[in-house]
Short mmCIF file of C-alpha atoms in Angstrom, two decimals:
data_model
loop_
_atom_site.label_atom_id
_atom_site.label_comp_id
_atom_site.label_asym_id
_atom_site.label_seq_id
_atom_site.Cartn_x
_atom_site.Cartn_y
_atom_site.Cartn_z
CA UNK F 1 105.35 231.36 50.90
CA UNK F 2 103.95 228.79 53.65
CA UNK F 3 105.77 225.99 51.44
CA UNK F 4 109.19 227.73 51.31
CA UNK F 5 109.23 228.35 54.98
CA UNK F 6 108.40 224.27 55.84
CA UNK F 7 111.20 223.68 53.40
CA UNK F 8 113.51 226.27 55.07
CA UNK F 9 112.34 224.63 58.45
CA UNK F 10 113.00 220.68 57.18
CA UNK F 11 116.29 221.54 56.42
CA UNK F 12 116.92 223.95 59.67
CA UNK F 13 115.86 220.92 61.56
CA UNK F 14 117.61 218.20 59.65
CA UNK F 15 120.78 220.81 59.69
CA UNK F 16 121.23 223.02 62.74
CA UNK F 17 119.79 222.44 66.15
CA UNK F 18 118.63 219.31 65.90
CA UNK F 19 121.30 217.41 64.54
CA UNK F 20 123.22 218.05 67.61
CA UNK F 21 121.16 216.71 69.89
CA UNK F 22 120.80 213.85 67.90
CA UNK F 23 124.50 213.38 66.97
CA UNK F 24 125.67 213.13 70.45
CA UNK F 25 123.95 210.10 71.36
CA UNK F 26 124.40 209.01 67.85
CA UNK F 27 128.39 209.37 68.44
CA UNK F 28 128.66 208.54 71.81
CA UNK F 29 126.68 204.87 70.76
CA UNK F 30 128.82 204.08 67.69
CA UNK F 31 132.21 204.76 69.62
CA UNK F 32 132.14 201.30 71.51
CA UNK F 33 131.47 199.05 68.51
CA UNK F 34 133.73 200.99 67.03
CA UNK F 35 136.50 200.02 69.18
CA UNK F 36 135.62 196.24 69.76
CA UNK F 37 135.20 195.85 66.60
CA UNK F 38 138.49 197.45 66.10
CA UNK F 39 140.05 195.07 68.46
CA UNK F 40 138.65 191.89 67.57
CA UNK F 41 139.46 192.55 63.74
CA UNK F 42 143.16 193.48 65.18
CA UNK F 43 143.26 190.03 66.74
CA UNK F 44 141.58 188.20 63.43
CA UNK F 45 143.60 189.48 61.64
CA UNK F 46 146.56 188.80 63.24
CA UNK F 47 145.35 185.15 63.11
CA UNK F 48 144.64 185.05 59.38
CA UNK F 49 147.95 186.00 58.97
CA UNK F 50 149.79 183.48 61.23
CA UNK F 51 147.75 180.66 59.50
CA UNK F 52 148.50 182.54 55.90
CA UNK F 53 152.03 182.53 56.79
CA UNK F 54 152.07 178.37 58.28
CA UNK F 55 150.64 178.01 54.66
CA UNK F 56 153.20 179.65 52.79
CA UNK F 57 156.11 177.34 54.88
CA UNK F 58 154.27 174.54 54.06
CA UNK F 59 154.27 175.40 50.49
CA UNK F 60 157.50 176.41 50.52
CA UNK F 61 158.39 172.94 52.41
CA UNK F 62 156.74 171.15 49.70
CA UNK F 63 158.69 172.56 47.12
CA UNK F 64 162.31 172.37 48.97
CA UNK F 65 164.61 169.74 47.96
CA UNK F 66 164.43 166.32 50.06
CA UNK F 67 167.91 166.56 50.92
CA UNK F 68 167.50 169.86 52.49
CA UNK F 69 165.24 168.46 54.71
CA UNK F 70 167.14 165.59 55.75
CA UNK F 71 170.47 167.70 55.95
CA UNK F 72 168.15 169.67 58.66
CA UNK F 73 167.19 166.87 60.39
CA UNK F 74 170.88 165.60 60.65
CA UNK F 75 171.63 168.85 62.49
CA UNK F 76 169.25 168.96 65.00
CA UNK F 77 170.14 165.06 65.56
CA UNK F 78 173.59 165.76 66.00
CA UNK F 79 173.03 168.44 68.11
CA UNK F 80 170.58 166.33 70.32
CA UNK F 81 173.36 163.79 70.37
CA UNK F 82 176.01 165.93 71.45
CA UNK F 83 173.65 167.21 74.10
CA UNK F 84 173.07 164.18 75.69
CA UNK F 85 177.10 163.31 75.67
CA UNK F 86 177.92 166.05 77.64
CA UNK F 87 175.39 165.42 79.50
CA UNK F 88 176.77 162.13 80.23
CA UNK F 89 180.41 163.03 80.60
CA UNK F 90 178.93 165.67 83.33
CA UNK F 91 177.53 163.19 85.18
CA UNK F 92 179.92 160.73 85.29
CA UNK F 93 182.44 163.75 86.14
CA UNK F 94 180.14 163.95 89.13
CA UNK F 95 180.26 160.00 89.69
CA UNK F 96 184.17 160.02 89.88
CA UNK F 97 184.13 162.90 92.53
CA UNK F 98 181.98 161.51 94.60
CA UNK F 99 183.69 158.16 94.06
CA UNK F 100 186.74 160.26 95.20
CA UNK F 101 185.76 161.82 98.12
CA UNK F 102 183.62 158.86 99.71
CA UNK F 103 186.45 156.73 99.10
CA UNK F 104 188.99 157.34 102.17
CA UNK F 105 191.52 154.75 101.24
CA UNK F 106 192.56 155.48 97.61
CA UNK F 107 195.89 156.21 96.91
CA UNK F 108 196.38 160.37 96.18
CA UNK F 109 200.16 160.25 95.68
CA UNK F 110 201.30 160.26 92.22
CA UNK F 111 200.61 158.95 89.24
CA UNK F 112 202.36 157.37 85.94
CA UNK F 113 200.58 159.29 83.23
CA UNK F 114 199.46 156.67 80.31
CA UNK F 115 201.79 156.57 77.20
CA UNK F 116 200.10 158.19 73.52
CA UNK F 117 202.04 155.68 71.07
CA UNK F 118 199.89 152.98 71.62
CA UNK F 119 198.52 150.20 69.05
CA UNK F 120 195.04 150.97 68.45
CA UNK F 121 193.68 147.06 69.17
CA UNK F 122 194.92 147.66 72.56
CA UNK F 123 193.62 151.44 73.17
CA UNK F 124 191.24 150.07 76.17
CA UNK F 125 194.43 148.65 78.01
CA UNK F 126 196.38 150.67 80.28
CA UNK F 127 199.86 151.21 79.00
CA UNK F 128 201.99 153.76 81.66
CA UNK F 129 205.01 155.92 80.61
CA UNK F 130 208.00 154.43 81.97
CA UNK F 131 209.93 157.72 81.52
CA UNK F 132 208.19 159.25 84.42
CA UNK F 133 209.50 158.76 87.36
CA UNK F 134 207.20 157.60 90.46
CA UNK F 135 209.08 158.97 92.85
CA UNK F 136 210.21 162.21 91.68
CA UNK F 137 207.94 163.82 93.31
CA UNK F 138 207.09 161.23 96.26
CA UNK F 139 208.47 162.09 100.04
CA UNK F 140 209.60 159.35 101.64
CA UNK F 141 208.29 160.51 105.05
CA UNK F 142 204.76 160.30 103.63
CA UNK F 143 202.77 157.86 105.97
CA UNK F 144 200.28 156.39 103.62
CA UNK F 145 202.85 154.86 101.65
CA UNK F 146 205.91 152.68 103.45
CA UNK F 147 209.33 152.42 102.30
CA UNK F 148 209.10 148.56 101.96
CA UNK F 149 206.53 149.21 99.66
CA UNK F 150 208.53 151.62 97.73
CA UNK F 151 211.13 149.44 97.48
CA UNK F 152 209.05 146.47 96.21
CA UNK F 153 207.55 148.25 93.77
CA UNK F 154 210.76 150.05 91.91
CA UNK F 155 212.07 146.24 92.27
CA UNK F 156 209.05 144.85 90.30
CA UNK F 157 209.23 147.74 87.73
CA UNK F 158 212.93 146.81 87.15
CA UNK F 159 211.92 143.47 86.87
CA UNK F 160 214.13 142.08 89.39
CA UNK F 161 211.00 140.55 90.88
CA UNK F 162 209.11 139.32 87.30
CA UNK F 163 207.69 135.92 88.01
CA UNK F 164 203.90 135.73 89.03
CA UNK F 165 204.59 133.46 92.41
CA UNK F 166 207.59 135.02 93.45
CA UNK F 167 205.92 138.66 93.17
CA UNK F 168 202.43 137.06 95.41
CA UNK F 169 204.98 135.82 97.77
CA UNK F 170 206.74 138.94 98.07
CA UNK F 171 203.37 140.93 98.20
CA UNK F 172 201.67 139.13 101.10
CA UNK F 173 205.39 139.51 103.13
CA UNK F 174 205.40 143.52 102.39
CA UNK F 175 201.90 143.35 103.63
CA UNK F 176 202.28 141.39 106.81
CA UNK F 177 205.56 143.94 107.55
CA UNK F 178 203.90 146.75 107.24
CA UNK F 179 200.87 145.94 109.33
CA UNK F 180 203.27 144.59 112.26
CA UNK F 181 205.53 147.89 111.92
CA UNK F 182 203.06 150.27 111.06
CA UNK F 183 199.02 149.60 111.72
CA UNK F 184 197.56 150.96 114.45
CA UNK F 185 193.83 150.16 114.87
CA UNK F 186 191.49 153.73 115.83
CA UNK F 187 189.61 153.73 119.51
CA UNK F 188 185.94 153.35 118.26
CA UNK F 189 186.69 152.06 114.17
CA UNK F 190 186.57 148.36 113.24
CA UNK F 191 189.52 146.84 112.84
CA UNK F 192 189.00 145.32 109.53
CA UNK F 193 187.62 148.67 107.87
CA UNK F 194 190.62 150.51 108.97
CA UNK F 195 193.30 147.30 108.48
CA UNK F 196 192.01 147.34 104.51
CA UNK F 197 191.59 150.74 103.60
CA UNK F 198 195.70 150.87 105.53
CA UNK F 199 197.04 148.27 102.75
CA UNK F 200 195.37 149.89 100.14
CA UNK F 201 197.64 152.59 99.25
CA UNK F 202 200.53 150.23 99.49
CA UNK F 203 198.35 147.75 96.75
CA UNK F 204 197.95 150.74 94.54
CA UNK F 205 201.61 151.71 94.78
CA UNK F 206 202.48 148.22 93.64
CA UNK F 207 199.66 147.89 90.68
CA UNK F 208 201.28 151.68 89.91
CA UNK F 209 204.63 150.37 89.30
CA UNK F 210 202.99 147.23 87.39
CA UNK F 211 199.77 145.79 86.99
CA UNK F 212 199.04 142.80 89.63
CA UNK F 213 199.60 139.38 88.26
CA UNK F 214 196.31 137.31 88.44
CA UNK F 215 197.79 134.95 91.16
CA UNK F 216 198.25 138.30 92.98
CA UNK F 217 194.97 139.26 92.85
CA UNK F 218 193.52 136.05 93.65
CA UNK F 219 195.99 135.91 96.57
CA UNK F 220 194.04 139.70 97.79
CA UNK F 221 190.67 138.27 97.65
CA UNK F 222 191.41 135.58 99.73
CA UNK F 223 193.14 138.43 102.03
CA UNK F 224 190.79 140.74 102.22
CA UNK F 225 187.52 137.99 102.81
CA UNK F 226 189.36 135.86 105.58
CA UNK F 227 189.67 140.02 107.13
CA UNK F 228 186.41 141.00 106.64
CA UNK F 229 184.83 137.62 108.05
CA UNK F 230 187.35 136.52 110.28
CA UNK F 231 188.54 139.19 112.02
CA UNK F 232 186.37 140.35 115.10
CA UNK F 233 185.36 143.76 115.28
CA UNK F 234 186.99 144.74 118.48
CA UNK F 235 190.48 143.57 117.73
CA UNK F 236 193.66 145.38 119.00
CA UNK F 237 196.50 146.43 117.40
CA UNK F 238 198.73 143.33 118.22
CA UNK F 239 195.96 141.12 117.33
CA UNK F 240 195.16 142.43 114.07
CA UNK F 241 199.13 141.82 113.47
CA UNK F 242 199.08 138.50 114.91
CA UNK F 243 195.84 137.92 112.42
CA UNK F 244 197.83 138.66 109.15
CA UNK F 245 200.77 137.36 110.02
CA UNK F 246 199.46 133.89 110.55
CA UNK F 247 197.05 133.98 107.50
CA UNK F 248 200.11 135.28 105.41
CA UNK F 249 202.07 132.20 107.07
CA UNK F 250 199.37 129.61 106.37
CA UNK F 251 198.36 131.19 103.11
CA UNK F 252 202.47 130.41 101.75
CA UNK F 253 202.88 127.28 103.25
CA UNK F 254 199.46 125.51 102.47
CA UNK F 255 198.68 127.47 99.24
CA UNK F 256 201.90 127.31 97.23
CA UNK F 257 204.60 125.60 98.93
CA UNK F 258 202.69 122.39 100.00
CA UNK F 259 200.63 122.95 96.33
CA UNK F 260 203.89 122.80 94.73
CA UNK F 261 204.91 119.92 96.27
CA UNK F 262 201.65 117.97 95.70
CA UNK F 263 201.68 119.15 92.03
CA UNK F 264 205.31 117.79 91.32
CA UNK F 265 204.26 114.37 92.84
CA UNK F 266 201.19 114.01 90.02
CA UNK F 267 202.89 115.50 87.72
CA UNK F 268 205.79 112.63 88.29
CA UNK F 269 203.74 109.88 87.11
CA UNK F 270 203.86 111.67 83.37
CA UNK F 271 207.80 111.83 83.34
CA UNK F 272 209.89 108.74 82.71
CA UNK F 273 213.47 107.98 81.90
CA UNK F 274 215.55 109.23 78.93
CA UNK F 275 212.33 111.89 78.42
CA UNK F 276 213.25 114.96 77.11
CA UNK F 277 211.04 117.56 78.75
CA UNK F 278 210.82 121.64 76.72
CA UNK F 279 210.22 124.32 79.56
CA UNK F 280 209.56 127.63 78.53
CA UNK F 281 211.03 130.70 80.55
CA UNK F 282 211.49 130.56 83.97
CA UNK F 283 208.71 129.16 86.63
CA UNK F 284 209.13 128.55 90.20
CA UNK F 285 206.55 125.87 89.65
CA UNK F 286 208.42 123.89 87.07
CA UNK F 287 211.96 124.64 88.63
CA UNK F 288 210.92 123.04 91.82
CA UNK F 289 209.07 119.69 90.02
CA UNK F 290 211.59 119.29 87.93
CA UNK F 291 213.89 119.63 90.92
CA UNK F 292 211.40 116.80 92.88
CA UNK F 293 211.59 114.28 89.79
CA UNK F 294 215.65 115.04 89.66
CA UNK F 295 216.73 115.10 93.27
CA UNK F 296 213.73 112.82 95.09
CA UNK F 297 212.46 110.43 91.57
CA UNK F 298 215.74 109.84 90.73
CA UNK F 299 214.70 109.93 87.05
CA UNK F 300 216.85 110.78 84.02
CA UNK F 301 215.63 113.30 81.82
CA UNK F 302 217.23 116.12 79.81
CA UNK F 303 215.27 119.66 79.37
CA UNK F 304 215.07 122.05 76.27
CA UNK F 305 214.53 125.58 77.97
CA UNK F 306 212.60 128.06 75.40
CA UNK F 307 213.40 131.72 75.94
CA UNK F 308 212.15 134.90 74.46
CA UNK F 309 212.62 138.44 74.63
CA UNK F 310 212.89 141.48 75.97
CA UNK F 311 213.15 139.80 79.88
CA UNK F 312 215.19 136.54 78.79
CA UNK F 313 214.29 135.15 81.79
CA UNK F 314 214.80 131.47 80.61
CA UNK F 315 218.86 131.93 81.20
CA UNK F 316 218.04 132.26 84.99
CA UNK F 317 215.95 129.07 84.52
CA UNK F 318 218.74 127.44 82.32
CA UNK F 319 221.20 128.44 85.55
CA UNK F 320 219.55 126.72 88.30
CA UNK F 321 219.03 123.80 86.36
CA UNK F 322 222.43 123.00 85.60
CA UNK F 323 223.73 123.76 88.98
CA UNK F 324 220.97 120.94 89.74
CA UNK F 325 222.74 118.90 87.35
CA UNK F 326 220.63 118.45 84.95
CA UNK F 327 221.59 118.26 81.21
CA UNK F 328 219.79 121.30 78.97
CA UNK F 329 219.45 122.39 75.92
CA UNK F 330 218.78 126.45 75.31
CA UNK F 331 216.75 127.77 72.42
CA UNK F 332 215.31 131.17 71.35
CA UNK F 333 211.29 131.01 70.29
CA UNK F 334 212.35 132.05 66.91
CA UNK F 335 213.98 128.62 66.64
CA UNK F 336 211.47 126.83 68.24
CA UNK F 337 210.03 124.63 64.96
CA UNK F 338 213.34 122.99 65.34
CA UNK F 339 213.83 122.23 68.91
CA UNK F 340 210.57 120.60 69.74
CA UNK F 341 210.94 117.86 67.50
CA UNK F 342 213.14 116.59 70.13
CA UNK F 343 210.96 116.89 72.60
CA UNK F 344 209.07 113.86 74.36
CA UNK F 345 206.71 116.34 76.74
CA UNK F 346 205.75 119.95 77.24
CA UNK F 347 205.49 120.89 80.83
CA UNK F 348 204.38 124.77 81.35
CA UNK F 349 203.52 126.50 83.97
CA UNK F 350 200.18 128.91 84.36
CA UNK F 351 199.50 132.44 85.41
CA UNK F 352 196.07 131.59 85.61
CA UNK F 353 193.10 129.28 84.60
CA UNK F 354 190.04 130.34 83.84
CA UNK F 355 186.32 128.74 83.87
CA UNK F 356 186.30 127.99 80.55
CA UNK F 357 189.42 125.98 80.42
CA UNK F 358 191.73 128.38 79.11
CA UNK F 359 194.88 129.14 80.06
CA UNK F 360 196.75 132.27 80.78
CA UNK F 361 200.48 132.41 80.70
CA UNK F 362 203.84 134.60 79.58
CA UNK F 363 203.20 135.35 75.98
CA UNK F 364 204.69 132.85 73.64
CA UNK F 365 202.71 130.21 75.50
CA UNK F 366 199.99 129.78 73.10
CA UNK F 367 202.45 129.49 70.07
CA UNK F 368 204.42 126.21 72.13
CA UNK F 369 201.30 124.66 72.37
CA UNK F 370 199.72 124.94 69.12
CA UNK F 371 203.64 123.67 67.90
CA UNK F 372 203.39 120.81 70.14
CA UNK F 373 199.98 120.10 69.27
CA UNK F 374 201.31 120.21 65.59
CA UNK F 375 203.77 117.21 66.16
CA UNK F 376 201.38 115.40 68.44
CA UNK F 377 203.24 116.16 71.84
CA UNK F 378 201.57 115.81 74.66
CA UNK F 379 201.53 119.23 76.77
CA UNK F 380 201.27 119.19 80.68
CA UNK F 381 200.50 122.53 82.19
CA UNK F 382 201.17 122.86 86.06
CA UNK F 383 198.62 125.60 88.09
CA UNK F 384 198.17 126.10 91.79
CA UNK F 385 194.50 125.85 92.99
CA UNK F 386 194.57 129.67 94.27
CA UNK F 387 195.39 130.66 90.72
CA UNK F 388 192.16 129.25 88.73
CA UNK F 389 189.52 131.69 88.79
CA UNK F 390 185.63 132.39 87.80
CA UNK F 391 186.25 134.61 85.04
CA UNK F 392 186.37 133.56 81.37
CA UNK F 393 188.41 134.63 78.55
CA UNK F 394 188.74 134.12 75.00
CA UNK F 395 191.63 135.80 73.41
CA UNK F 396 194.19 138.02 74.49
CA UNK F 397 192.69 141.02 73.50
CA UNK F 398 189.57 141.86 75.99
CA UNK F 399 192.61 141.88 78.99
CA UNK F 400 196.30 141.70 79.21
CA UNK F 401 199.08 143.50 80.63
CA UNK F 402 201.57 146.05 78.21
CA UNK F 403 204.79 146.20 78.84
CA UNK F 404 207.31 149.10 78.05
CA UNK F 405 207.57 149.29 74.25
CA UNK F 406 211.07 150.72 74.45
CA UNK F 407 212.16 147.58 76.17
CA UNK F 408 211.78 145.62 72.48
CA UNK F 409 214.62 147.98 71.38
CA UNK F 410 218.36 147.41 71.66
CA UNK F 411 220.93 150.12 72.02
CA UNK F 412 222.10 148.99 67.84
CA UNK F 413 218.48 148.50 66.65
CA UNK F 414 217.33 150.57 63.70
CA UNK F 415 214.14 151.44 65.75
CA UNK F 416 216.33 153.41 68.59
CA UNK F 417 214.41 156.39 67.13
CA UNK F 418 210.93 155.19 66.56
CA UNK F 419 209.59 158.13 68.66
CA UNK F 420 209.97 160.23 65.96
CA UNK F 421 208.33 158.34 63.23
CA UNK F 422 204.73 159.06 63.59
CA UNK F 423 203.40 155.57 61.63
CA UNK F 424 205.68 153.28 63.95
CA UNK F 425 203.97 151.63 67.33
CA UNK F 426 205.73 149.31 69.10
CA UNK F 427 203.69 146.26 70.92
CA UNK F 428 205.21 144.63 74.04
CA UNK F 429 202.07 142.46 75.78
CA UNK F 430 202.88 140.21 78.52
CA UNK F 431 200.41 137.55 78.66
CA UNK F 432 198.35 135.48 76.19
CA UNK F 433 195.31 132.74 76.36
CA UNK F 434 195.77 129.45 74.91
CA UNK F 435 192.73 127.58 74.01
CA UNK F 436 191.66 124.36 76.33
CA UNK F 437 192.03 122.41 73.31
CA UNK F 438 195.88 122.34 73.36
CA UNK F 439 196.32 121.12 76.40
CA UNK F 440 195.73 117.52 77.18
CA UNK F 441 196.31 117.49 81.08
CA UNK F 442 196.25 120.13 84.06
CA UNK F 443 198.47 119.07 87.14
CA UNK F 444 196.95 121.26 90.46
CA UNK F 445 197.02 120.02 93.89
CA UNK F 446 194.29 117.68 93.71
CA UNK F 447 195.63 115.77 90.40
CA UNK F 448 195.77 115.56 87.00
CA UNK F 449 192.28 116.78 85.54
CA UNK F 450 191.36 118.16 82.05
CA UNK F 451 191.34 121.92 81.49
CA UNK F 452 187.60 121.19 81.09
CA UNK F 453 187.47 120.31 84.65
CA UNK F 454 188.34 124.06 86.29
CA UNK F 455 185.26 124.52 87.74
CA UNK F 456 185.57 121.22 89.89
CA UNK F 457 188.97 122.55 91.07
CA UNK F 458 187.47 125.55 92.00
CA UNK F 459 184.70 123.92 93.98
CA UNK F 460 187.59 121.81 95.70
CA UNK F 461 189.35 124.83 96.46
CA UNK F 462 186.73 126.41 98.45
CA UNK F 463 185.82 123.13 100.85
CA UNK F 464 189.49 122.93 101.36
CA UNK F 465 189.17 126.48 102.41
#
C-alpha cells in the first residue's frame, strides 16, 4: 500500500501541480530561441536560396547557345549606343541655342531650305532649293537687312553678277553704302563690335542667295581685322563711315585694280607675236591682260575662248574681245581635244590658291590643264595676292559650291521631268582643284613664281599689308 501511494504521488507530481510551475518558466525560456532562431533560419534560408538560384543561371548559362549570348550582348550594346547619341544630339541641341541666343548679330530672317535630290558624294555640301523664294516672306521695311543688299543678292542668284572679282567688288561697295546710309554707332558700345555684328546680316543675306566666292571671303577677313585693330574704340558715326569707305577705296584700287595691272605686265613677257592664246570662260583678270598686251604691247595674238554650260559665260568674254579687236575662235568643252592643238599657251584665271599649290577655279579648269599638259602646252594661271590663302585642298570633294541642278536642263531635254524619277540626281558643282603639277607658272603681283611658291606670296602679301 505505501508503494502504490509513492507511485500515485511520482506521477501526481510529474503530472499535476508541479508541472505547471515548472512549465511556465520552461515555456517562457524556450519562446526567445524560438523566435531568433526562427528569424535567422528565415534569413539563411533566404540566402541559400539566392545562391541556389545564381547556381542554377549559371548552369543554365553554361548550357545556352553562344549565339544567344552574343545576340544579348548586341542588345544591350546597341542600346548603350543609342543612349549615348541622344545624348549627344541633346547636347549639341543645347550648343546651337546657346550659340543662338549669345550670338546678337546672326541673321533671323528667312531661310532657303536645303534641296533632298542630292548626289550622295556631295551629302556634306550645302545645296539650297532654288524654288523657294527668299523674299516671299521678307518685308522690305525690315532694318537688319537693306534694300541694296536685297538687290545684290537676287542679282547674284540670277547670275547677273557670276564672276568671283566682280561679285568682291560689288560686295565691299554694298558694304561701304550701307554703313554711310545706315550705321549708327550706340552711346557707350564700341564701334567696331557694333559696325560688324551691323554687316553681318547683310553677309548672310548674300551667302543665302549664294555661297561667297573664296576671293570674297578673303576680301571679309581683311575687312573685318583692319576693323577690329584699326578702328579706335570711341569712333563716331561719320568716322566709322569715313573708316570703311577709305579701306573699301584702298582695298579696290591697291588690291585688284593696281594687282591686275602688275599681273598683266609679268604675264606680258610669256606672250609673243602670232601666239595663239585658249581662255576659258570669262575673267576680269584675263579680259583686262589680254586687253594690256592688245591695246598697250601692241602684240598680235589670236585667242580660242572655251565655254561650258549651264552659265555660258565665255560668249560675254568672246564679246568684249572682239569689240577690242581681237581675232577669236569659240569652242564648247566638249570639243575641246580639238581646239587646243592650236593653241601656243593656256592663260587661266584663279578663284583661289591654296598652300599646297593647288588651284581652285570654274569647273572644267582641271580638265584644260591636264589636256594641255597632254600636248605639252605650257599653262599660265593669273591670281591676285588677296586670293591665295592658308588652307589646303586636295580634290574637289572635301569643299565646293552646288549649283541649281535644274539649271543643267533645257526646256526640250528628256530630263525636264527628272523630279519624278526617284534613281535620277542631277550634279551641277561650280568649282574644281587642279593639281600644282599642271601648271608650270603663277603670274600674281609680285611675278611669275611656281604654284609651289604660295606660301612666299602669302608672306609678301602680309609685309605689303
Amino acid at each position: 500500500m505505501m508503494e502504490e501511494g509513492r507511485k500515485k504521488v511520482r506521477e501526481g507530481g510529474e503530472g499535476s501541480a508541479p508541472s505547471s510551475k515548472r512549465t511556465t518558466p520552461h515555456t517562457s525560456h524556450a519562446s526567445t530561441p524560438t523566435t531568433t532562431s526562427s528569424s535567422f533560419g528565415s534569413t539563411t534560408a533566404t540566402t541559400v536560396s539566392g545562391a541556389q538560384s545564381k547556381k542554377q543561371q549559371k548552369k543554365e548559362n553554361k548550357h545556352q547557345p553562344q549565339g544567344d549570348k552574343k545576340q544579348g550582348n548586341k542588345k544591350q550594346g546597341d542600346g548603350n549606343k543609342q543612349q549615348q547619341q541622344q545624348k549627344q544630339k541633346q547636347q549639341q541641341q543645347q550648343k546651337k541655342q546657346k550659340k543662338g541666343k549669345n550670338d546678337q548679330s546672326s541673321w533671323k530672317g528667312p531661310k532657303r531650305p536645303e534641296a533632298m535630290r542630292r548626289v550622295d558624294l556631295f551629302a556634306h555640301l550645302k545645296q539650297s532649293d532654288h524654288s523657294v523664294s527668299l523674299t516671299g516672306e521678307l518685308k522690305f521695311s525690315q532694318k537688319s537687312i537693306p534694300e541694296e543688299s536685297i538687290k545684290l543678292g537676287l542679282q547674284m542668284a540670277e547670275g547677273n553678277v557670276s564672276e568671283s572679282t566682280e561679285r568682291c567688288i560689288s560686295m565691299l561697295q554694298l558694304l561701304k553704302e550701307i554703313v554711310r546710309r545706315f550705321f549708327t554707332v550706340p552711346e557707350g558700345k564700341i564701334a567696331g563690335h557694333t559696325l560688324i555684328s551691323f554687316i553681318n546680316p547683310s553677309v548672310d543675306f548674300l551667302h543665302q542667295c549664294r555661297p561667297l566666292a573664296f576671293s570674297m571671303r578673303q576680301a571679309l577677313k581683311k575687312f573685318k581685322g583692319s576693323i577690329s585693330e584699326d578702328m579706335p574704340p570711341d569712333c563716331t558715326t561719320e568716322g566709322a563711315a569715313k573708316f570703311v569707305s577709305d579701306f573699301v577705296d584702298t582695298f579696290i584700287e591697291n588690291r585688284i585694280k593696281r594687282s591686275q595691272i602688275s599681273i598683266a605686265k609679268h604675264a606680258n613677257k610669256k606672250i609673243k607675236d602670232n601666239d595663239v592664246l585658249l581662255v576659258f570662260g570669262a575673267s576680269t583678270l584675263i579680259l583686262n591682260v589680254l586687253k594690256y598686251v592688245h591695246e598697250v604691247e601692241k602684240t598680235n595674238f589670236r585667242v580660242i575662248v572655251i565655254d561650258s554650260r549651264p552659265s555660258f559665260s565665255g560668249r560675254r568674254q568672246l564679246k568684249q574681245l572682239a569689240e577690242m579687236g581681237i581675232s577669236c575662235k569659240y569652242s564648247l568643252i566638249s570639243g575641246l581635244s580639238y581646239a587646243i592643238r592650236e593653241a601656243t599657251k593656256v592663260l587661266l584665271s584663279a578663284s583661289c590658291m591654296l598652300s599646297n599649290g593647288n588651284v581652285v577655279g570654274r569647273v572644267g579648269t582641271a580638265m584644260i590643264c591636264m589636256m594641255a599638259c597632254h600636248h605639252f602646252i605650257p599653262v599660265i594661271v593669273g591670281c591676285e595676292a588677296y586670293k591665295f590663302s592658308e588652307i589646303a585642298i586636295a580634290d574637289s570633294f572635301s569643299e565646293n559650291e552646288l549649283g541649281d541642278p535644274q539649271e543643267l536642263v533645257c526646256e526640250d531635254s528628256p530630263l525636264k521631268d527628272w523630279m519624278t524619277i526617284e534613281d535620277i540626281k542631277l550634279l551641277n558643282l561650280g568649282r574644281d582643284v587642279t593639281p600644282a603639277k599642271y601648271v608650270d607658272a603663277v603670274a600674281t603681283d609680285f611675278g611669275l613664281v611656281p604654284p609651289t611658291s604660295s606660301y612666299a606670296i602669302l608672306r609678301k602679301a602680309e609685309e605689303s599689308g
